[in-house]
Coordinates of C-alpha atoms in Angstrom, one line a residue:
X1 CA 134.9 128.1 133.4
X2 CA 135.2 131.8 134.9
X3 CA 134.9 132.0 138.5
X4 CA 133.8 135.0 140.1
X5 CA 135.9 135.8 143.1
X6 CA 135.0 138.0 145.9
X7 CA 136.5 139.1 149.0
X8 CA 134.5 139.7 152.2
X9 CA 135.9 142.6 154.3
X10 CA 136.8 141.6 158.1
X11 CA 134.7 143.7 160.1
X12 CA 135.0 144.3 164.6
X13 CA 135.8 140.9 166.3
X14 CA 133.7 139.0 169.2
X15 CA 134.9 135.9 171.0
X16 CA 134.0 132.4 169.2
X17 CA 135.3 129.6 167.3
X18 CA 139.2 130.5 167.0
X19 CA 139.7 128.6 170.6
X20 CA 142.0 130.2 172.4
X21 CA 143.9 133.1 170.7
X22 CA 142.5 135.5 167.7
X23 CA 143.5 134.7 163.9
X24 CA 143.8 138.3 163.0
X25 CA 146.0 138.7 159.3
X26 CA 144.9 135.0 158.6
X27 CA 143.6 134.3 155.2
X28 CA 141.6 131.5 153.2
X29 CA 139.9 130.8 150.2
X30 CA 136.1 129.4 150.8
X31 CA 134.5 128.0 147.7
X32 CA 130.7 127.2 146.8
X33 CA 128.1 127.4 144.9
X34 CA 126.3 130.3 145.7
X35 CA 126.1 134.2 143.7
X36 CA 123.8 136.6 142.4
X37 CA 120.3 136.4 145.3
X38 CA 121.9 133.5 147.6
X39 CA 125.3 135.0 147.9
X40 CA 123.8 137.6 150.5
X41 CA 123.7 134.8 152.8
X42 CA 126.6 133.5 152.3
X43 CA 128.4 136.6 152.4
X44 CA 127.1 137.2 156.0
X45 CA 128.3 133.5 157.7
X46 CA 131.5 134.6 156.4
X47 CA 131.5 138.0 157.4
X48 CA 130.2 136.5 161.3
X49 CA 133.0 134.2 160.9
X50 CA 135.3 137.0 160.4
X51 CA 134.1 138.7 163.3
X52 CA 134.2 136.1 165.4
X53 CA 138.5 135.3 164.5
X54 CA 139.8 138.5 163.0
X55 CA 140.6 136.0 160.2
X56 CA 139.6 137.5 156.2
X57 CA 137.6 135.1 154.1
X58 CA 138.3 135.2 150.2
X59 CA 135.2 133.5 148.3
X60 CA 135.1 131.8 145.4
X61 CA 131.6 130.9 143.4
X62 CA 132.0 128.0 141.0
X63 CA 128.0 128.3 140.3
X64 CA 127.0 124.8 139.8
X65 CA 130.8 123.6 138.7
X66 CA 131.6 122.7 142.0
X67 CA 133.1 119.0 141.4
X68 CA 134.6 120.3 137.8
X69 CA 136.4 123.4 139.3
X70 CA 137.5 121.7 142.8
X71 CA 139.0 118.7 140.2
X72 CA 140.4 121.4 138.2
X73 CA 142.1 123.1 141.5
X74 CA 143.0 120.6 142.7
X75 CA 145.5 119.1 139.7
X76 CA 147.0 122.3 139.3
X77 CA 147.8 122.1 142.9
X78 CA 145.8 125.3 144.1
X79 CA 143.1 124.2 146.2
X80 CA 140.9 126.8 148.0
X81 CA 141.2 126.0 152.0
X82 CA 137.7 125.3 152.4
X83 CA 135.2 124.1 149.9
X84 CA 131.1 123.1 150.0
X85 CA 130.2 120.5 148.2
X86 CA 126.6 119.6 146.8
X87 CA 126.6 115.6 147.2
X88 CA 127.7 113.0 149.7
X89 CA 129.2 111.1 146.9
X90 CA 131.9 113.8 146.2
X91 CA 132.6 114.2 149.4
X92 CA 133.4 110.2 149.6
X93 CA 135.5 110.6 146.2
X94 CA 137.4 113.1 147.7
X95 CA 137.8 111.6 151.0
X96 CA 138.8 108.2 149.5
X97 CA 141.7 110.0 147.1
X98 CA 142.7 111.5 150.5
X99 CA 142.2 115.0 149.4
X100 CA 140.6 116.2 152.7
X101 CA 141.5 116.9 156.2
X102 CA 139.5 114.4 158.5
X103 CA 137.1 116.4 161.1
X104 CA 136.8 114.2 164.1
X105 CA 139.3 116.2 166.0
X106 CA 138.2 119.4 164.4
X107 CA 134.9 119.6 164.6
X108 CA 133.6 116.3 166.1
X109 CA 132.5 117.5 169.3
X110 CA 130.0 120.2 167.9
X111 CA 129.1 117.9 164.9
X112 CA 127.7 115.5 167.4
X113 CA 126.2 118.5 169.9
X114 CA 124.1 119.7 166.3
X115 CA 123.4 117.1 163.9
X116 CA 121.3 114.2 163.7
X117 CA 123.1 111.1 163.1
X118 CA 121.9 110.5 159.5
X119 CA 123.9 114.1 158.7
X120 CA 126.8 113.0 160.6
X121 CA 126.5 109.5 158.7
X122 CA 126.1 112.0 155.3
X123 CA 129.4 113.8 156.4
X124 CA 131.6 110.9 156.9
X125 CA 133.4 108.4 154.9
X126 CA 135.6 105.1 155.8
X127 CA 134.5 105.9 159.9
X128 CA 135.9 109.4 160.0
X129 CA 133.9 112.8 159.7
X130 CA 134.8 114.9 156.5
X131 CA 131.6 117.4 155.7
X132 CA 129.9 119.7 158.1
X133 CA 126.6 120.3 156.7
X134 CA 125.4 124.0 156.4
X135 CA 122.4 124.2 154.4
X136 CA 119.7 121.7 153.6
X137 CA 116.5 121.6 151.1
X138 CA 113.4 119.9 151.4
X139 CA 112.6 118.7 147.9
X140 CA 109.3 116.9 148.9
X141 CA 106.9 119.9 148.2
X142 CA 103.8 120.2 146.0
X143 CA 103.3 123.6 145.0
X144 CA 100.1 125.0 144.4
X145 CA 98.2 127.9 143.4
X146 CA 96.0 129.0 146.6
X147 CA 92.7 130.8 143.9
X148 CA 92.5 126.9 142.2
X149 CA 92.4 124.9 145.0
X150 CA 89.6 127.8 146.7
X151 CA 87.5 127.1 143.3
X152 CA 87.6 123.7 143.2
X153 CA 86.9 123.8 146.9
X154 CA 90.3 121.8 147.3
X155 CA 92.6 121.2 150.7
X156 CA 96.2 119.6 150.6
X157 CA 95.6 115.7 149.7
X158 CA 96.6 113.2 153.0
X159 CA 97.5 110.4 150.8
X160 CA 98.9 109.7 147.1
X161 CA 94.9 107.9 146.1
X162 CA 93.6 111.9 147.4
X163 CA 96.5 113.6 145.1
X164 CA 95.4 111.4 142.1
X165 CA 92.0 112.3 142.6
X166 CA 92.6 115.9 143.3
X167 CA 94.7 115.6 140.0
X168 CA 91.6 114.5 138.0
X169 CA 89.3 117.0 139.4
X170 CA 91.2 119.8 138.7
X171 CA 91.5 118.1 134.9
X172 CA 87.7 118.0 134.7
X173 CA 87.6 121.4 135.3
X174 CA 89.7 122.3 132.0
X175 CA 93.0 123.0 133.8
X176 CA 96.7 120.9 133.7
X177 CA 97.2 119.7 137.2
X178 CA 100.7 119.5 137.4
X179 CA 104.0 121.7 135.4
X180 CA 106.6 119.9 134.6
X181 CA 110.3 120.4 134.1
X182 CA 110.9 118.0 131.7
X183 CA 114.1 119.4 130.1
X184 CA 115.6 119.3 133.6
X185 CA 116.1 115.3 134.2
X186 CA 116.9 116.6 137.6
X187 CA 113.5 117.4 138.0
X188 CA 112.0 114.1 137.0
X189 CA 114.1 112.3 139.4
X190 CA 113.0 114.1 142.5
X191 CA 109.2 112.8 141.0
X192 CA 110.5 108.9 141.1
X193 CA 112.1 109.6 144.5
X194 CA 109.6 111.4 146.6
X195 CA 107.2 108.5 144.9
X196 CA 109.8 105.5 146.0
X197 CA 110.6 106.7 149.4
X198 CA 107.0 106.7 149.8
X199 CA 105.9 103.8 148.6
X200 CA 108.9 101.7 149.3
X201 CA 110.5 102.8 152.7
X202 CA 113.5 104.4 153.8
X203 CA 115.5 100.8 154.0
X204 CA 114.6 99.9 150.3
X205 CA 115.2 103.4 149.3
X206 CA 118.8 102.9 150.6
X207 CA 119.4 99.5 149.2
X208 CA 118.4 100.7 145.9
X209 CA 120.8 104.0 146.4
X210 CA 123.4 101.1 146.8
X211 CA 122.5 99.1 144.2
X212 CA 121.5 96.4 146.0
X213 CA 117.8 95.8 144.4
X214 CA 117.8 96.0 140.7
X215 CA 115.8 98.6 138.9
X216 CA 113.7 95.6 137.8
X217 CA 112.6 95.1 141.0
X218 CA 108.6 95.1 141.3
X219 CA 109.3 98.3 144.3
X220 CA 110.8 100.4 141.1
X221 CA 108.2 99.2 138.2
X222 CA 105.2 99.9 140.7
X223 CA 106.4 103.4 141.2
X224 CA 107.3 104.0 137.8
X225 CA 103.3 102.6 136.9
X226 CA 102.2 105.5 139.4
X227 CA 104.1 108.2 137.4
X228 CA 103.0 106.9 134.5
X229 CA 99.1 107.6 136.1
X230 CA 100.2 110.5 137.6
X231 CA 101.7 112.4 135.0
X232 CA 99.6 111.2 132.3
X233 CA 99.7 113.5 129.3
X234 CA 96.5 115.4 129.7
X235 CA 97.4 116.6 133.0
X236 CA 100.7 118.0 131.8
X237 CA 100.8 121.6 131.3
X238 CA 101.4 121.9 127.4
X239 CA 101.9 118.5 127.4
X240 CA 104.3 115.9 126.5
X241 CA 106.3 117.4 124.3
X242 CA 105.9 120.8 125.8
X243 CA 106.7 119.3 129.2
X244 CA 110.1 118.3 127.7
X245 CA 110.9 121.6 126.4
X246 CA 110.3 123.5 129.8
X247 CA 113.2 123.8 132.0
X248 CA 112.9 124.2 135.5
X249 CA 112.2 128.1 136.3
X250 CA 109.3 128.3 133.1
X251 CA 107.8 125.2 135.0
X252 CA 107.3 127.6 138.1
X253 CA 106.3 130.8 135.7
X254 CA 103.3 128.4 134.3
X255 CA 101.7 128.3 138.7
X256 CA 102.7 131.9 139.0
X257 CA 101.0 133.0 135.9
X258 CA 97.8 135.1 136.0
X259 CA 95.8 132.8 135.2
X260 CA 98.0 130.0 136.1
X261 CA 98.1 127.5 133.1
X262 CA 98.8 125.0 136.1
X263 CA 97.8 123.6 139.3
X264 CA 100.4 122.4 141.1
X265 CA 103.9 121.7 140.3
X266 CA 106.4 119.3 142.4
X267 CA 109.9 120.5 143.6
X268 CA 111.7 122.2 146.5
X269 CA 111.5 124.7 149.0
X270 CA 113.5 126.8 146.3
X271 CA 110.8 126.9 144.2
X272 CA 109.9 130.2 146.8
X273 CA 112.4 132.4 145.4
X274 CA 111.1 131.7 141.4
X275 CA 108.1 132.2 142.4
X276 CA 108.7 135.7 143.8
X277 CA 110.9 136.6 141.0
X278 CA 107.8 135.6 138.8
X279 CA 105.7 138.3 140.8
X280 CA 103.7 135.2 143.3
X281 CA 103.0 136.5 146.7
X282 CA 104.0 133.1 148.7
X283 CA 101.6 131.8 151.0
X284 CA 99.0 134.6 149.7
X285 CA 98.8 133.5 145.7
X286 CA 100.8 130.2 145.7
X287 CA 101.7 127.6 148.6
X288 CA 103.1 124.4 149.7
X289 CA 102.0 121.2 151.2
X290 CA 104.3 117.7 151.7
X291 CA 104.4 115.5 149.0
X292 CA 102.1 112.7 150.2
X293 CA 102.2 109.5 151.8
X294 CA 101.0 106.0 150.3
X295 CA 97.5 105.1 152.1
X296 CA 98.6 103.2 154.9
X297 CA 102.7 104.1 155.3
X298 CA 104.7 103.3 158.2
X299 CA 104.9 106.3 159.9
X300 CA 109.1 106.4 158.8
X301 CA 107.5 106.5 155.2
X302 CA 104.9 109.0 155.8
X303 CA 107.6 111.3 157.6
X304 CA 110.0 110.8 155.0
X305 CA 112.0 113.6 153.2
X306 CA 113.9 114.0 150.3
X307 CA 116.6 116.3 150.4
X308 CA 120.1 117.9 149.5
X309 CA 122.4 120.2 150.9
X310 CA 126.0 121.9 151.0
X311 CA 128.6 120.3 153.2
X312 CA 131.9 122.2 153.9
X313 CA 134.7 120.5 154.0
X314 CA 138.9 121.2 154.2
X315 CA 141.1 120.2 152.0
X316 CA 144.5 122.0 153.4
X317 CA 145.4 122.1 156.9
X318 CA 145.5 125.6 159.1
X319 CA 143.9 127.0 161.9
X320 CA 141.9 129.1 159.8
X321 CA 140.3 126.7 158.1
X322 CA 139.9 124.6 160.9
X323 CA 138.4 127.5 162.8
X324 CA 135.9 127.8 159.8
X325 CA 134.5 124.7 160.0
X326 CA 134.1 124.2 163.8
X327 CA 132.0 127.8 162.8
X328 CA 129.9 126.4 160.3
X329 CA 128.4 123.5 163.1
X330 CA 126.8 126.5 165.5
X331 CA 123.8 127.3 165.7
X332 CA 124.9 130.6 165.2
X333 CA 126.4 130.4 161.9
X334 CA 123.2 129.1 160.7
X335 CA 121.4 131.6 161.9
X336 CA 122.7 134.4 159.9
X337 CA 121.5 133.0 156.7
X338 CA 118.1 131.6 158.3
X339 CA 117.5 135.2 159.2
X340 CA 117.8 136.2 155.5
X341 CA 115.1 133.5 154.3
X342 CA 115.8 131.4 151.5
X343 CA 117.3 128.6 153.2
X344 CA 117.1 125.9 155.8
X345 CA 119.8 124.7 158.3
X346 CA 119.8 120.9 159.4
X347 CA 121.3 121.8 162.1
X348 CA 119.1 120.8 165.4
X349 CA 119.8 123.5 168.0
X350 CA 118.8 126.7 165.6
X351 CA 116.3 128.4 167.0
X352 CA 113.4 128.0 164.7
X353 CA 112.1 131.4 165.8
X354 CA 115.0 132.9 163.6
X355 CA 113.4 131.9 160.2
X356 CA 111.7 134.9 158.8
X357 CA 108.3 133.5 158.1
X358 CA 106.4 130.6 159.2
X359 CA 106.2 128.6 155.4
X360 CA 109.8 128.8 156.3
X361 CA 109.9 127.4 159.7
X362 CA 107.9 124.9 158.3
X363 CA 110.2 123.6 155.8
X364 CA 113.1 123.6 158.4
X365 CA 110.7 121.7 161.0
X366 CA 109.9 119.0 158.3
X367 CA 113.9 118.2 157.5
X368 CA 114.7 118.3 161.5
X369 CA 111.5 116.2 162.2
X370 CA 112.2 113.7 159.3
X371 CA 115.5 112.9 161.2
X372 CA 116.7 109.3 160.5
X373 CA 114.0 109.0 157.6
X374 CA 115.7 112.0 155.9
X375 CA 117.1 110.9 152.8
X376 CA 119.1 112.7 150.2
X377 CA 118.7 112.9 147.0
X378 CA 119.1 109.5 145.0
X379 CA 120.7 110.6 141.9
X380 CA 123.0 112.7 143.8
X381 CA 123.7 109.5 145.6
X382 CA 124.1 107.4 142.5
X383 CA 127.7 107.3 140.7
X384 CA 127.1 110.6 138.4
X385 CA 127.0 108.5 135.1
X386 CA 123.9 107.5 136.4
X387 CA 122.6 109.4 138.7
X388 CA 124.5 113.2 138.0
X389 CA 124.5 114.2 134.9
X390 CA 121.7 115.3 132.0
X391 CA 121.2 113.4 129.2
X392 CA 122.1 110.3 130.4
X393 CA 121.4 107.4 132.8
X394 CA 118.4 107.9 135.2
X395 CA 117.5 111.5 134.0
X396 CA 118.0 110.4 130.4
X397 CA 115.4 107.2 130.9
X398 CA 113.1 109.0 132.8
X399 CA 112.8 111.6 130.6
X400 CA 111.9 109.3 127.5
X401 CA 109.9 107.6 129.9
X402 CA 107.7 110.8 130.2
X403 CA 107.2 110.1 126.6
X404 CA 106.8 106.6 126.0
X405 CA 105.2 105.4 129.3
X406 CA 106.8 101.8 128.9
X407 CA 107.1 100.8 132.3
X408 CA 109.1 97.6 131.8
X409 CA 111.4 99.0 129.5
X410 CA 112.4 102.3 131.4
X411 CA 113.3 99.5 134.5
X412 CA 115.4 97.8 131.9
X413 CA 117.4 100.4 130.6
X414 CA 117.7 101.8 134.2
X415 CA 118.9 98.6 135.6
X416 CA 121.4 98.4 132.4
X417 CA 122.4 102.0 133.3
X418 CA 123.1 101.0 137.3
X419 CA 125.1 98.2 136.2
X420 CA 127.0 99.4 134.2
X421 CA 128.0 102.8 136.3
X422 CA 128.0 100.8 139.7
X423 CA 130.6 98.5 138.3
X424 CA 132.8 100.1 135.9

């Protein structure tokens, strides 16, 4: 894997996070995923970092090879100071092999001051605080093109029963309702998730992160039944088979076509920077609405979220690094990438004024709001046999699934899967 490495120039100094003397002529290394578009805002929390110690940050992008290039680092013995990671369940691995640098006297105190307890919980591992959560997504959106919904006369659905139905009208009027990134199992999961949480709970949504329902319970097979309706193959945008050839930025190019060869398609608040890319003026041609309730939820189940995020976390001791992460639980910190767009901050006292428009302010208000019915993303919960990688486990199933629509035999062979990878 080649790793593109960068180093952010230290720029004028202002009092901050380096307690009570400066860190000029320190150094660390800072890895994550983020290049190309996103690493302008990560480029400016380091470069406010910088100002605020007199410290220089070196960063390191490992694109999506996060876990393979920290594993990699970390066996030849040259682990980067500070690293984010993309799912709790590294962070736990990690922890557990004692690879990182406990927080609670680090950065306890403002952890607590900024972050809801279910992102403190999401941070820590055996009773200590590891992660510090800088950026968030809210990966309970239905995109949708704003010209077919004003055709079909057609407002944002309250309720799953109003989504089906909007679903079939906009299939009578000779257009797929939903795209589909079938070729990203990723994609497929965040369908069954947003569907379970839903329809489930929050508390069953964790007991089957855990493994403690099997994925033959009637909670899974009824959810995978509503997919099944849901996604049935004439309201697939080029279909089955063309479904599971599209990967996940084509699936946004089909609502952001002129004519859009879609309605709606289902993903995260990052679907907003494909769909500028593809030419989509957001919130004028194209815009978002919460994946719905089930008629009748609980209002933690009607609030609920589905979400990911980047924690940082230390894995080599120094007042630099230490520094950096008691900067990445401000307000402040957050607030230089919010400014930027393109990203949302769980952290609780950012000024939601600072977002740059207000479909962003309204993403960041829906993770905040969720608050202890925030949950993150199942799969990247799951061990990654089943839950992390393509081609197998849960995105391999759900992915035939798409295809053969067998509800009792998907929950089979996901169960199988679970068992198998919760209890190697």
């Amino acid at each position: 894997m080649v790793l593109a490495l960068v180093a952010v120039a230290a720029v004028s100094c202002s009092p901050g996070v380096a307690g009570k003397g400066r860190l000029d002529g320190a150094r660390i290394e800072v890895l994550g995923v983020w290049s190309g578009a996103e690493y302008d805002g990560i480029a400016a929390v380091l470069r406010g970092f910088e100002r605020a110690t007199g410290a220089t940050v070196l960063y390191t992008s490992a694109g999506h090879g996060v876990a393979a290039a920290l594993d990699a680092r970390i066996a030849e013995g040259s682990a980067p100071d500070v690293a984010f990671v993309p799912q709790p369940g590294l962070l736990q691995r990690y922890a557990a092999d004692g690879r990182l640098v406990a927080l609670d006297g680090v950065a306890g105190d403002l952890v607590r001051r900024n972050y809801d307890r279910v992102w403190r919980d999401l941070g820590s591992a055996g009773g200590h605080l590891y992660g510090v959560w800088l950026k968030a997504a809210d990966k309970s959106l239905v995109w949708y093109d704003v010209g077919v919904f004003e055709r079909l006369g057609a407002v944002p659905p309250a309720d799953l029963d109003g989504l089906a139905r909007l679903a079939s009208a906009v299939e009578a009027a000779g257009l797929a309702p939903f795209s589909v990134a079938g070729a990203a199992g990723w994609a497929l999961t965040d369908w069954f998730e947003n569907l379970y949480l839903r329809t489930a709970g929050p508390d069953a949504y964790d007991r089957l992160t855990r493994h403690e329902l099997p994925w033959t319970d009637p909670s899974v097979t009824r959810v995978l039944g509503l997919m099944a309706a849901l996604l049935a193959p004439g309201r697939l945008a080029a279909g089955v088979d063309g479904s599971l050839g599209t990967d996940f930025p084509s699936s946004v190019q089909r609502l952001a076509a002129k004519p859009p060869s879609a309605a709606m398609t289902v993903e995260g608040d990052f679907v907003a920077g494909e769909l500028r890319g593809a030419g989509a003026e957001v919130g004028v041609d194209t815009d978002a609405f919460p994946f719905p309730a089930a008629a009748g939820s609980r209002p933690a189940a009607a609030a609920a979220v589905v979400g990911a995020g980047d924690a940082a976390v230390l894995l080599r001791p120094s007042a630099a690094g230490a520094a950096f992460l008691r900067w990445v639980a401000t307000p402040e910190a957050a607030a230089l990438w919010a400014a930027r767009g393109g990203f949302v901050s769980p952290n609780r006292n950012l000024d939601l004024a600072v977002y740059p428009d207000e479909l962003s302010r309204t993403f960041a208000r829906s993770v905040l709001e969720a608050g202890d019915s925030f949950r993150f993303d199942l799969s990247d919960l799951a061990p990654a046999a089943f839950g992390g990688k393509e081609g197998q486990g849960m995105r391999a199933a759900l992915q035939d699934f798409l295809r053969t629509r067998d509800v009792d035999a998907t929950a089979a062979r996901l169960e199988a899967g679970a068992t198998a990878a919760y209890n190697p």
